[in-house]
Amino acid sequence: MRKGFNSFVMLVAWCLWKQRNRGVFDSGSPDMRLALDMIAEEAKEWVSAGAKKLARLLR
């Protein structure tokens, strides 16, 4: 369970970082809904790439 949680924390940090960069470099505005959608999509991709512990955490 710990590995799944660690993966989830990294996933959230990565998505928030990408949203921050969007605001800084693309003159976009922060959008929490977009960030949450991005986290959900990235989580699906990570699970399909083999993140088994993350898949168990997200059930």
mmCIF file of N, CA and C in Angstrom:
data_model
loop_
_atom_site.group_PDB
_atom_site.id
_atom_site.type_symbol
_atom_site.label_atom_id
_atom_site.label_comp_id
_atom_site.label_asym_id
_atom_site.label_seq_id
_atom_site.Cartn_x
_atom_site.Cartn_y
_atom_site.Cartn_z
ATOM 1 N N MET A 1 0.830 -1.192 0.000
ATOM 2 C CA MET A 1 0.000 0.000 0.000
ATOM 3 C C MET A 1 0.874 1.256 0.000
ATOM 4 N N ARG A 2 2.016 1.173 0.654
ATOM 5 C CA ARG A 2 2.904 2.336 0.747
ATOM 6 C C ARG A 2 3.422 2.762 -0.627
ATOM 7 N N LYS A 3 3.788 1.779 -1.469
ATOM 8 C CA LYS A 3 4.284 2.110 -2.805
ATOM 9 C C LYS A 3 3.198 2.789 -3.629
ATOM 10 N N GLY A 4 1.971 2.324 -3.487
ATOM 11 C CA GLY A 4 0.859 2.943 -4.202
ATOM 12 C C GLY A 4 0.642 4.376 -3.752
ATOM 13 N N PHE A 5 0.730 4.604 -2.456
ATOM 14 C CA PHE A 5 0.569 5.960 -1.924
ATOM 15 C C PHE A 5 1.696 6.865 -2.407
ATOM 16 N N ASN A 6 2.933 6.347 -2.374
ATOM 17 C CA ASN A 6 4.069 7.138 -2.853
ATOM 18 C C ASN A 6 3.906 7.490 -4.329
ATOM 19 N N SER A 7 3.433 6.539 -5.114
ATOM 20 C CA SER A 7 3.192 6.804 -6.536
ATOM 21 C C SER A 7 2.126 7.872 -6.707
ATOM 22 N N PHE A 8 1.087 7.808 -5.892
ATOM 23 C CA PHE A 8 0.011 8.786 -5.990
ATOM 24 C C PHE A 8 0.507 10.187 -5.639
ATOM 25 N N VAL A 9 1.333 10.285 -4.614
ATOM 26 C CA VAL A 9 1.893 11.585 -4.224
ATOM 27 C C VAL A 9 2.750 12.144 -5.359
ATOM 28 N N MET A 10 3.559 11.298 -5.974
ATOM 29 C CA MET A 10 4.385 11.744 -7.099
ATOM 30 C C MET A 10 3.522 12.172 -8.277
ATOM 31 N N LEU A 11 2.467 11.436 -8.529
ATOM 32 C CA LEU A 11 1.550 11.758 -9.621
ATOM 33 C C LEU A 11 0.893 13.119 -9.405
ATOM 34 N N VAL A 12 0.402 13.354 -8.210
ATOM 35 C CA VAL A 12 -0.244 14.634 -7.901
ATOM 36 C C VAL A 12 0.763 15.775 -8.012
ATOM 37 N N ALA A 13 1.960 15.578 -7.474
ATOM 38 C CA ALA A 13 2.990 16.619 -7.554
ATOM 39 C C ALA A 13 3.340 16.921 -9.009
ATOM 40 N N TRP A 14 3.458 15.889 -9.826
ATOM 41 C CA TRP A 14 3.779 16.064 -11.244
ATOM 42 C C TRP A 14 2.686 16.868 -11.954
ATOM 43 N N CYS A 15 1.448 16.530 -11.714
ATOM 44 C CA CYS A 15 0.343 17.233 -12.374
ATOM 45 C C CYS A 15 0.242 18.683 -11.904
ATOM 46 N N LEU A 16 0.445 18.917 -10.625
ATOM 47 C CA LEU A 16 0.423 20.295 -10.124
ATOM 48 C C LEU A 16 1.581 21.101 -10.700
ATOM 49 N N TRP A 17 2.737 20.458 -10.850
ATOM 50 C CA TRP A 17 3.889 21.126 -11.448
ATOM 51 C C TRP A 17 3.583 21.504 -12.900
ATOM 52 N N LYS A 18 2.957 20.586 -13.638
ATOM 53 C CA LYS A 18 2.611 20.876 -15.029
ATOM 54 C C LYS A 18 1.602 22.019 -15.116
ATOM 55 N N GLN A 19 0.650 22.058 -14.192
ATOM 56 C CA GLN A 19 -0.321 23.148 -14.175
ATOM 57 C C GLN A 19 0.357 24.475 -13.844
ATOM 58 N N ARG A 20 1.284 24.443 -12.923
ATOM 59 C CA ARG A 20 2.028 25.654 -12.569
ATOM 60 C C ARG A 20 2.803 26.159 -13.782
ATOM 61 N N ASN A 21 3.487 25.255 -14.466
ATOM 62 C CA ASN A 21 4.245 25.644 -15.653
ATOM 63 C C ASN A 21 3.331 26.195 -16.735
ATOM 64 N N ARG A 22 2.153 25.653 -16.850
ATOM 65 C CA ARG A 22 1.185 26.164 -17.819
ATOM 66 C C ARG A 22 0.877 27.631 -17.516
ATOM 67 N N GLY A 23 0.690 27.935 -16.258
ATOM 68 C CA GLY A 23 0.400 29.310 -15.869
ATOM 69 C C GLY A 23 1.572 30.245 -16.074
ATOM 70 N N VAL A 24 2.776 29.751 -15.817
ATOM 71 C CA VAL A 24 3.963 30.594 -15.924
ATOM 72 C C VAL A 24 4.386 30.796 -17.375
ATOM 73 N N PHE A 25 4.438 29.718 -18.146
ATOM 74 C CA PHE A 25 5.022 29.789 -19.480
ATOM 75 C C PHE A 25 4.005 29.979 -20.601
ATOM 76 N N ASP A 26 2.772 29.565 -20.385
ATOM 77 C CA ASP A 26 1.757 29.668 -21.440
ATOM 78 C C ASP A 26 0.719 30.737 -21.139
ATOM 79 N N SER A 27 0.967 31.527 -20.141
ATOM 80 C CA SER A 27 0.038 32.591 -19.727
ATOM 81 C C SER A 27 -1.364 32.061 -19.444
ATOM 82 N N GLY A 28 -1.430 30.832 -18.971
ATOM 83 C CA GLY A 28 -2.717 30.261 -18.595
ATOM 84 C C GLY A 28 -3.029 30.592 -17.154
ATOM 85 N N SER A 29 -4.250 30.369 -16.782
ATOM 86 C CA SER A 29 -4.627 30.601 -15.393
ATOM 87 C C SER A 29 -4.809 29.253 -14.705
ATOM 88 N N PRO A 30 -4.528 29.182 -13.416
ATOM 89 C CA PRO A 30 -4.698 27.932 -12.683
ATOM 90 C C PRO A 30 -6.155 27.476 -12.726
ATOM 91 N N ASP A 31 -6.360 26.209 -12.954
ATOM 92 C CA ASP A 31 -7.701 25.652 -13.040
ATOM 93 C C ASP A 31 -7.718 24.327 -12.277
ATOM 94 N N MET A 32 -8.327 24.334 -11.102
ATOM 95 C CA MET A 32 -8.336 23.147 -10.258
ATOM 96 C C MET A 32 -9.054 21.982 -10.931
ATOM 97 N N ARG A 33 -10.130 22.262 -11.619
ATOM 98 C CA ARG A 33 -10.871 21.193 -12.300
ATOM 99 C C ARG A 33 -10.002 20.528 -13.363
ATOM 100 N N LEU A 34 -9.263 21.337 -14.110
ATOM 101 C CA LEU A 34 -8.358 20.802 -15.121
ATOM 102 C C LEU A 34 -7.259 19.974 -14.462
ATOM 103 N N ALA A 35 -6.749 20.440 -13.333
ATOM 104 C CA ALA A 35 -5.713 19.702 -12.612
ATOM 105 C C ALA A 35 -6.247 18.355 -12.134
ATOM 106 N N LEU A 36 -7.457 18.324 -11.609
ATOM 107 C CA LEU A 36 -8.043 17.058 -11.152
ATOM 108 C C LEU A 36 -8.285 16.108 -12.313
ATOM 109 N N ASP A 37 -8.748 16.644 -13.437
ATOM 110 C CA ASP A 37 -8.933 15.812 -14.628
ATOM 111 C C ASP A 37 -7.600 15.248 -15.107
ATOM 112 N N MET A 38 -6.568 16.081 -15.060
ATOM 113 C CA MET A 38 -5.241 15.641 -15.476
ATOM 114 C C MET A 38 -4.726 14.536 -14.561
ATOM 115 N N ILE A 39 -4.955 14.673 -13.262
ATOM 116 C CA ILE A 39 -4.528 13.649 -12.306
ATOM 117 C C ILE A 39 -5.233 12.334 -12.603
ATOM 118 N N ALA A 40 -6.534 12.387 -12.871
ATOM 119 C CA ALA A 40 -7.292 11.170 -13.173
ATOM 120 C C ALA A 40 -6.781 10.511 -14.448
ATOM 121 N N GLU A 41 -6.535 11.293 -15.484
ATOM 122 C CA GLU A 41 -6.041 10.743 -16.753
ATOM 123 C C GLU A 41 -4.639 10.167 -16.605
ATOM 124 N N GLU A 42 -3.771 10.890 -15.919
ATOM 125 C CA GLU A 42 -2.405 10.403 -15.705
ATOM 126 C C GLU A 42 -2.418 9.117 -14.873
ATOM 127 N N ALA A 43 -3.294 9.047 -13.880
ATOM 128 C CA ALA A 43 -3.387 7.841 -13.054
ATOM 129 C C ALA A 43 -3.774 6.643 -13.913
ATOM 130 N N LYS A 44 -4.723 6.830 -14.822
ATOM 131 C CA LYS A 44 -5.113 5.742 -15.733
ATOM 132 C C LYS A 44 -3.929 5.298 -16.584
ATOM 133 N N GLU A 45 -3.159 6.258 -17.072
ATOM 134 C CA GLU A 45 -1.996 5.930 -17.893
ATOM 135 C C GLU A 45 -0.935 5.197 -17.083
ATOM 136 N N TRP A 46 -0.695 5.644 -15.862
ATOM 137 C CA TRP A 46 0.294 4.981 -15.017
ATOM 138 C C TRP A 46 -0.137 3.551 -14.717
ATOM 139 N N VAL A 47 -1.417 3.359 -14.446
ATOM 140 C CA VAL A 47 -1.917 2.015 -14.149
ATOM 141 C C VAL A 47 -1.775 1.128 -15.382
ATOM 142 N N SER A 48 -2.127 1.643 -16.554
ATOM 143 C CA SER A 48 -2.007 0.839 -17.771
ATOM 144 C C SER A 48 -0.547 0.559 -18.114
ATOM 145 N N ALA A 49 0.370 1.389 -17.611
ATOM 146 C CA ALA A 49 1.798 1.172 -17.828
ATOM 147 C C ALA A 49 2.379 0.186 -16.817
ATOM 148 N N GLY A 50 1.574 -0.244 -15.848
ATOM 149 C CA GLY A 50 2.031 -1.272 -14.925
ATOM 150 C C GLY A 50 2.149 -0.876 -13.470
ATOM 151 N N ALA A 51 1.614 0.243 -13.071
ATOM 152 C CA ALA A 51 1.671 0.666 -11.665
ATOM 153 C C ALA A 51 0.601 -0.092 -10.873
ATOM 154 N N LYS A 52 0.910 -1.335 -10.520
ATOM 155 C CA LYS A 52 -0.069 -2.219 -9.871
ATOM 156 C C LYS A 52 -0.472 -1.730 -8.482
ATOM 157 N N LYS A 53 0.489 -1.242 -7.735
ATOM 158 C CA LYS A 53 0.175 -0.765 -6.376
ATOM 159 C C LYS A 53 -0.710 0.474 -6.427
ATOM 160 N N LEU A 54 -0.477 1.327 -7.409
ATOM 161 C CA LEU A 54 -1.321 2.504 -7.588
ATOM 162 C C LEU A 54 -2.733 2.075 -7.957
ATOM 163 N N ALA A 55 -2.851 1.058 -8.788
ATOM 164 C CA ALA A 55 -4.172 0.554 -9.183
ATOM 165 C C ALA A 55 -4.945 0.070 -7.963
ATOM 166 N N ARG A 56 -4.267 -0.614 -7.062
ATOM 167 C CA ARG A 56 -4.931 -1.097 -5.839
ATOM 168 C C ARG A 56 -5.388 0.065 -4.965
ATOM 169 N N LEU A 57 -4.584 1.104 -4.905
ATOM 170 C CA LEU A 57 -4.922 2.268 -4.091
ATOM 171 C C LEU A 57 -6.144 2.996 -4.648
ATOM 172 N N LEU A 58 -6.280 3.038 -5.959
ATOM 173 C CA LEU A 58 -7.343 3.806 -6.598
ATOM 174 C C LEU A 58 -8.662 3.053 -6.708
ATOM 175 N N ARG A 59 -8.698 1.814 -6.317
ATOM 176 C CA ARG A 59 -9.948 1.042 -6.383
ATOM 177 C C ARG A 59 -10.985 1.572 -5.460
#
